[in-house]
Amino acid sequence: MKEKSFNMAILSCLLFSLQATAGGIPVFDLTSKLENAQQWAKEAKQWLQTAQHYKDQIAAYKQQLATATGVRDIASFITQVKNLKADLEKLRQPGQALNELLLSGRSPAQFDVLYQKYKIFDTCNTEQSRNYANICKQQVINKAIQLEQTDEIQKQVSHSLGEINQLSQRVALSKDLKESQDLANSIQLKSVMLNTLTTQWEMSVKASEQREKMLEDERTKRWNKQQLNAPITDFNNL
């Protein structure tokens, strides 16, 4: 039975092969194989060209991004942005810490060092009450922070203006249109960063002025309270 089934299978294969040949489908055609190989080679070449096109597109996009930021090295641009963020954070932190100081009434060690540096501006009498003297100290610290920040901002602005001036000179000397555009974009980027930094500084100044007003009001209140609690002078015993 198994042998009969096996023979039937072979017969079926032979019949299929004969039908295929009769239908015009070649079992093996050397010419056709060569034509197919040539077609595959042609398609492979097209795929390579397509891949190169996409590669060029990606490179062009990266170049476009570099042009938009004004620098060819994207890592350099990211570093500049991170530096700006760090500079803004340096401006923000002292003011925030000072706000916390005013709420708590305590003076962190970092502010004690700053006070020692600028205590010449303390106009309070050393014999005043502790609460009143503490307000005077906070006023000095508030002014000191603003002086320190202003000095730092002046240095950064001078440095940035120097860089912009150098870039402007390079633009004037450049004979390459692409380079000139890149330099101009770089100048624009630095100008935006400079504007952002100075804007943050102006906000810091306004915050300092508000703290000064609040401290001055509190100083007046404590002075009045101190005067009310002061012992009455007996002029008969003078």
Short mmCIF file of C-alpha atoms in Angstrom, two decimals:
data_model
loop_
_atom_site.label_atom_id
_atom_site.label_comp_id
_atom_site.label_asym_id
_atom_site.label_seq_id
_atom_site.Cartn_x
_atom_site.Cartn_y
_atom_site.Cartn_z
CA MET A 1 0.00 0.00 0.00
CA LYS A 2 2.83 2.35 0.91
CA GLU A 3 4.66 1.49 -2.33
CA LYS A 4 1.51 2.27 -4.34
CA SER A 5 1.13 5.65 -2.65
CA PHE A 6 4.78 6.47 -3.29
CA ASN A 7 4.43 5.62 -7.00
CA MET A 8 1.31 7.78 -7.24
CA ALA A 9 3.23 10.71 -5.77
CA ILE A 10 6.02 10.33 -8.33
CA LEU A 11 3.48 10.12 -11.13
CA SER A 12 1.79 13.29 -9.93
CA CYS A 13 5.12 15.16 -9.95
CA LEU A 14 5.86 13.98 -13.50
CA LEU A 15 2.44 15.07 -14.72
CA PHE A 16 2.89 18.52 -13.09
CA SER A 17 6.29 18.90 -14.75
CA LEU A 18 4.90 17.98 -18.17
CA GLN A 19 1.98 20.39 -17.75
CA ALA A 20 4.36 23.15 -16.76
CA THR A 21 6.54 22.57 -19.81
CA ALA A 22 3.52 22.41 -22.05
CA GLY A 23 2.28 25.67 -20.60
CA GLY A 24 5.46 27.52 -21.65
CA ILE A 25 7.14 27.79 -18.21
CA PRO A 26 10.80 26.76 -18.70
CA VAL A 27 12.37 24.49 -16.15
CA PHE A 28 15.80 26.05 -16.73
CA ASP A 29 16.65 28.88 -19.14
CA LEU A 30 20.21 30.28 -19.05
CA THR A 31 19.30 33.44 -20.96
CA SER A 32 16.47 34.22 -18.57
CA LYS A 33 18.74 33.68 -15.59
CA LEU A 34 21.28 36.17 -17.00
CA GLU A 35 18.57 38.74 -17.64
CA ASN A 36 17.28 38.34 -14.09
CA ALA A 37 20.78 38.79 -12.69
CA GLN A 38 21.23 41.99 -14.69
CA GLN A 39 17.85 43.27 -13.44
CA TRP A 40 18.79 42.48 -9.85
CA ALA A 41 22.08 44.31 -10.28
CA LYS A 42 20.23 47.31 -11.69
CA GLU A 43 17.76 47.33 -8.79
CA ALA A 44 20.58 46.94 -6.27
CA LYS A 45 22.29 49.98 -7.78
CA GLN A 46 19.06 51.97 -7.48
CA TRP A 47 18.72 50.97 -3.84
CA LEU A 48 22.28 52.09 -3.18
CA GLN A 49 21.53 55.43 -4.81
CA THR A 50 18.35 55.77 -2.72
CA ALA A 51 20.27 54.98 0.47
CA GLN A 52 22.92 57.57 -0.43
CA HIS A 53 20.15 60.10 -1.11
CA TYR A 54 18.71 59.59 2.38
CA LYS A 55 22.19 59.81 3.84
CA ASP A 56 22.75 63.11 2.05
CA GLN A 57 19.35 64.35 3.26
CA ILE A 58 20.27 63.59 6.87
CA ALA A 59 23.61 65.35 6.46
CA ALA A 60 21.83 68.34 4.90
CA TYR A 61 19.40 68.48 7.83
CA LYS A 62 22.25 68.46 10.33
CA GLN A 63 23.94 71.23 8.35
CA GLN A 64 20.67 73.18 8.33
CA LEU A 65 20.43 72.85 12.09
CA ALA A 66 24.01 74.01 12.43
CA THR A 67 23.29 77.03 10.24
CA ALA A 68 20.17 77.90 12.21
CA THR A 69 22.13 77.93 15.46
CA GLY A 70 25.15 79.66 13.97
CA VAL A 71 27.63 76.90 14.77
CA ARG A 72 28.71 73.87 12.80
CA ASP A 73 29.47 71.87 15.93
CA ILE A 74 26.10 71.04 17.54
CA ALA A 75 27.85 69.96 20.73
CA SER A 76 29.31 73.45 21.02
CA PHE A 77 25.83 74.96 20.73
CA ILE A 78 24.45 72.66 23.43
CA THR A 79 27.36 73.60 25.69
CA GLN A 80 26.61 77.30 25.22
CA VAL A 81 22.95 76.78 26.12
CA LYS A 82 23.91 74.75 29.21
CA ASN A 83 26.32 77.51 30.25
CA LEU A 84 23.56 80.09 29.90
CA LYS A 85 21.25 77.96 32.03
CA ALA A 86 23.96 77.68 34.68
CA ASP A 87 24.50 81.46 34.62
CA LEU A 88 20.78 82.10 35.06
CA GLU A 89 20.67 79.60 37.93
CA LYS A 90 23.57 81.42 39.61
CA LEU A 91 21.54 84.62 39.44
CA ARG A 92 18.39 82.99 40.80
CA GLN A 93 19.75 80.97 43.72
CA PRO A 94 21.05 83.78 45.99
CA GLY A 95 17.78 85.70 45.70
CA GLN A 96 15.74 82.61 46.49
CA ALA A 97 17.98 81.77 49.43
CA LEU A 98 17.67 85.33 50.70
CA ASN A 99 13.89 85.15 50.48
CA GLU A 100 14.03 82.03 52.64
CA LEU A 101 16.34 83.88 55.02
CA LEU A 102 13.83 86.70 55.41
CA LEU A 103 11.05 84.23 56.15
CA SER A 104 13.06 82.24 58.68
CA GLY A 105 14.96 85.09 60.30
CA ARG A 106 18.12 82.99 60.32
CA SER A 107 21.37 83.75 58.51
CA PRO A 108 23.11 80.86 56.69
CA ALA A 109 26.89 80.64 56.84
CA GLN A 110 27.25 81.68 53.20
CA PHE A 111 25.55 84.99 53.99
CA ASP A 112 27.64 85.50 57.12
CA VAL A 113 30.76 85.48 54.95
CA LEU A 114 29.14 87.97 52.58
CA TYR A 115 28.12 90.19 55.47
CA GLN A 116 31.67 90.28 56.83
CA LYS A 117 32.85 91.43 53.42
CA TYR A 118 30.32 94.27 53.16
CA LYS A 119 29.56 95.12 56.79
CA ILE A 120 31.02 98.59 56.24
CA PHE A 121 27.59 99.42 54.80
CA ASP A 122 25.86 98.50 58.07
CA THR A 123 24.58 101.79 59.50
CA CYS A 124 23.04 100.28 62.63
CA ASN A 125 24.39 101.07 66.04
CA THR A 126 26.00 97.97 67.56
CA GLU A 127 24.18 98.73 70.82
CA GLN A 128 20.75 98.32 69.24
CA SER A 129 18.53 95.35 70.09
CA ARG A 130 19.29 92.02 68.47
CA ASN A 131 16.08 91.97 66.40
CA TYR A 132 16.75 95.44 65.04
CA ALA A 133 20.40 94.66 64.32
CA ASN A 134 19.37 91.50 62.46
CA ILE A 135 17.23 93.53 60.05
CA CYS A 136 20.18 95.83 59.40
CA LYS A 137 22.31 92.78 58.68
CA GLN A 138 19.76 91.44 56.20
CA GLN A 139 19.73 94.80 54.41
CA VAL A 140 23.50 94.66 54.03
CA ILE A 141 23.32 91.09 52.70
CA ASN A 142 20.63 92.09 50.20
CA LYS A 143 22.80 94.93 48.87
CA ALA A 144 25.89 92.70 48.88
CA ILE A 145 24.23 90.03 46.75
CA GLN A 146 23.18 92.62 44.20
CA LEU A 147 26.67 94.12 44.10
CA GLU A 148 28.23 90.69 43.60
CA GLN A 149 25.77 89.77 40.86
CA THR A 150 26.20 93.09 39.08
CA ASP A 151 29.96 92.68 39.07
CA GLU A 152 29.64 89.16 37.63
CA ILE A 153 27.15 90.29 34.98
CA GLN A 154 29.46 93.12 33.93
CA LYS A 155 32.25 90.61 33.36
CA GLN A 156 30.03 88.28 31.33
CA VAL A 157 28.61 91.13 29.25
CA SER A 158 32.10 92.43 28.49
CA HIS A 159 33.19 88.93 27.48
CA SER A 160 30.16 88.41 25.24
CA LEU A 161 30.56 91.82 23.60
CA GLY A 162 34.20 90.97 22.92
CA GLU A 163 33.15 87.72 21.22
CA ILE A 164 30.51 89.53 19.15
CA ASN A 165 33.09 92.11 18.10
CA GLN A 166 35.51 89.38 16.97
CA LEU A 167 32.77 87.62 15.01
CA SER A 168 31.79 90.92 13.37
CA GLN A 169 35.37 91.44 12.24
CA ARG A 170 35.44 87.92 10.79
CA VAL A 171 32.23 88.65 8.89
CA ALA A 172 33.80 91.77 7.41
CA LEU A 173 36.86 89.81 6.27
CA SER A 174 35.02 86.69 5.09
CA LYS A 175 34.82 86.06 1.34
CA ASP A 176 32.71 82.92 1.66
CA LEU A 177 28.94 83.43 1.67
CA LYS A 178 28.23 80.32 3.76
CA GLU A 179 30.83 81.26 6.35
CA SER A 180 29.45 84.81 6.54
CA GLN A 181 25.96 83.45 7.14
CA ASP A 182 27.21 81.10 9.85
CA LEU A 183 29.08 83.92 11.57
CA ALA A 184 26.02 86.18 11.37
CA ASN A 185 23.87 83.45 12.92
CA SER A 186 26.44 82.97 15.67
CA ILE A 187 26.34 86.70 16.41
CA GLN A 188 22.55 86.52 16.60
CA LEU A 189 22.70 83.56 18.99
CA LYS A 190 25.15 85.31 21.30
CA SER A 191 23.02 88.45 21.20
CA VAL A 192 19.94 86.49 22.25
CA MET A 193 21.88 84.82 25.07
CA LEU A 194 23.24 88.19 26.18
CA ASN A 195 19.75 89.69 26.16
CA THR A 196 18.40 86.75 28.18
CA LEU A 197 21.15 87.12 30.76
CA THR A 198 20.69 90.87 31.19
CA THR A 199 16.90 90.47 31.38
CA GLN A 200 17.32 87.97 34.21
CA TRP A 201 19.68 90.39 35.94
CA GLU A 202 17.10 93.18 35.66
CA MET A 203 14.52 90.89 37.25
CA SER A 204 17.01 90.17 40.02
CA VAL A 205 17.49 93.91 40.59
CA LYS A 206 13.74 94.45 40.86
CA ALA A 207 13.45 91.59 43.34
CA SER A 208 16.28 93.13 45.36
CA GLU A 209 14.50 96.49 45.40
CA GLN A 210 11.31 94.83 46.65
CA ARG A 211 13.25 93.07 49.41
CA GLU A 212 14.90 96.37 50.35
CA LYS A 213 11.52 98.08 50.66
CA MET A 214 10.17 95.23 52.79
CA LEU A 215 13.27 95.26 54.99
CA GLU A 216 13.10 99.03 55.41
CA ASP A 217 9.45 98.80 56.49
CA GLU A 218 10.33 96.04 58.96
CA ARG A 219 13.27 98.06 60.23
CA THR A 220 10.96 101.01 60.95
CA LYS A 221 8.52 98.76 62.81
CA ARG A 222 11.26 97.26 64.97
CA TRP A 223 12.71 100.69 65.67
CA ASN A 224 9.34 101.96 66.85
CA LYS A 225 8.84 98.85 68.98
CA GLN A 226 12.30 99.28 70.46
CA GLN A 227 11.52 102.88 71.35
CA LEU A 228 8.24 101.90 73.01
CA ASN A 229 9.97 99.27 75.11
CA ALA A 230 12.90 101.49 76.01
CA PRO A 231 13.14 102.58 79.66
CA ILE A 232 11.85 106.08 80.39
CA THR A 233 14.63 108.51 81.07
CA ASP A 234 14.42 110.26 84.46
CA PHE A 235 15.78 113.73 83.83
CA ASN A 236 15.79 114.46 87.58
CA ASN A 237 18.62 111.98 88.03
CA LEU A 238 20.77 113.43 85.26
#
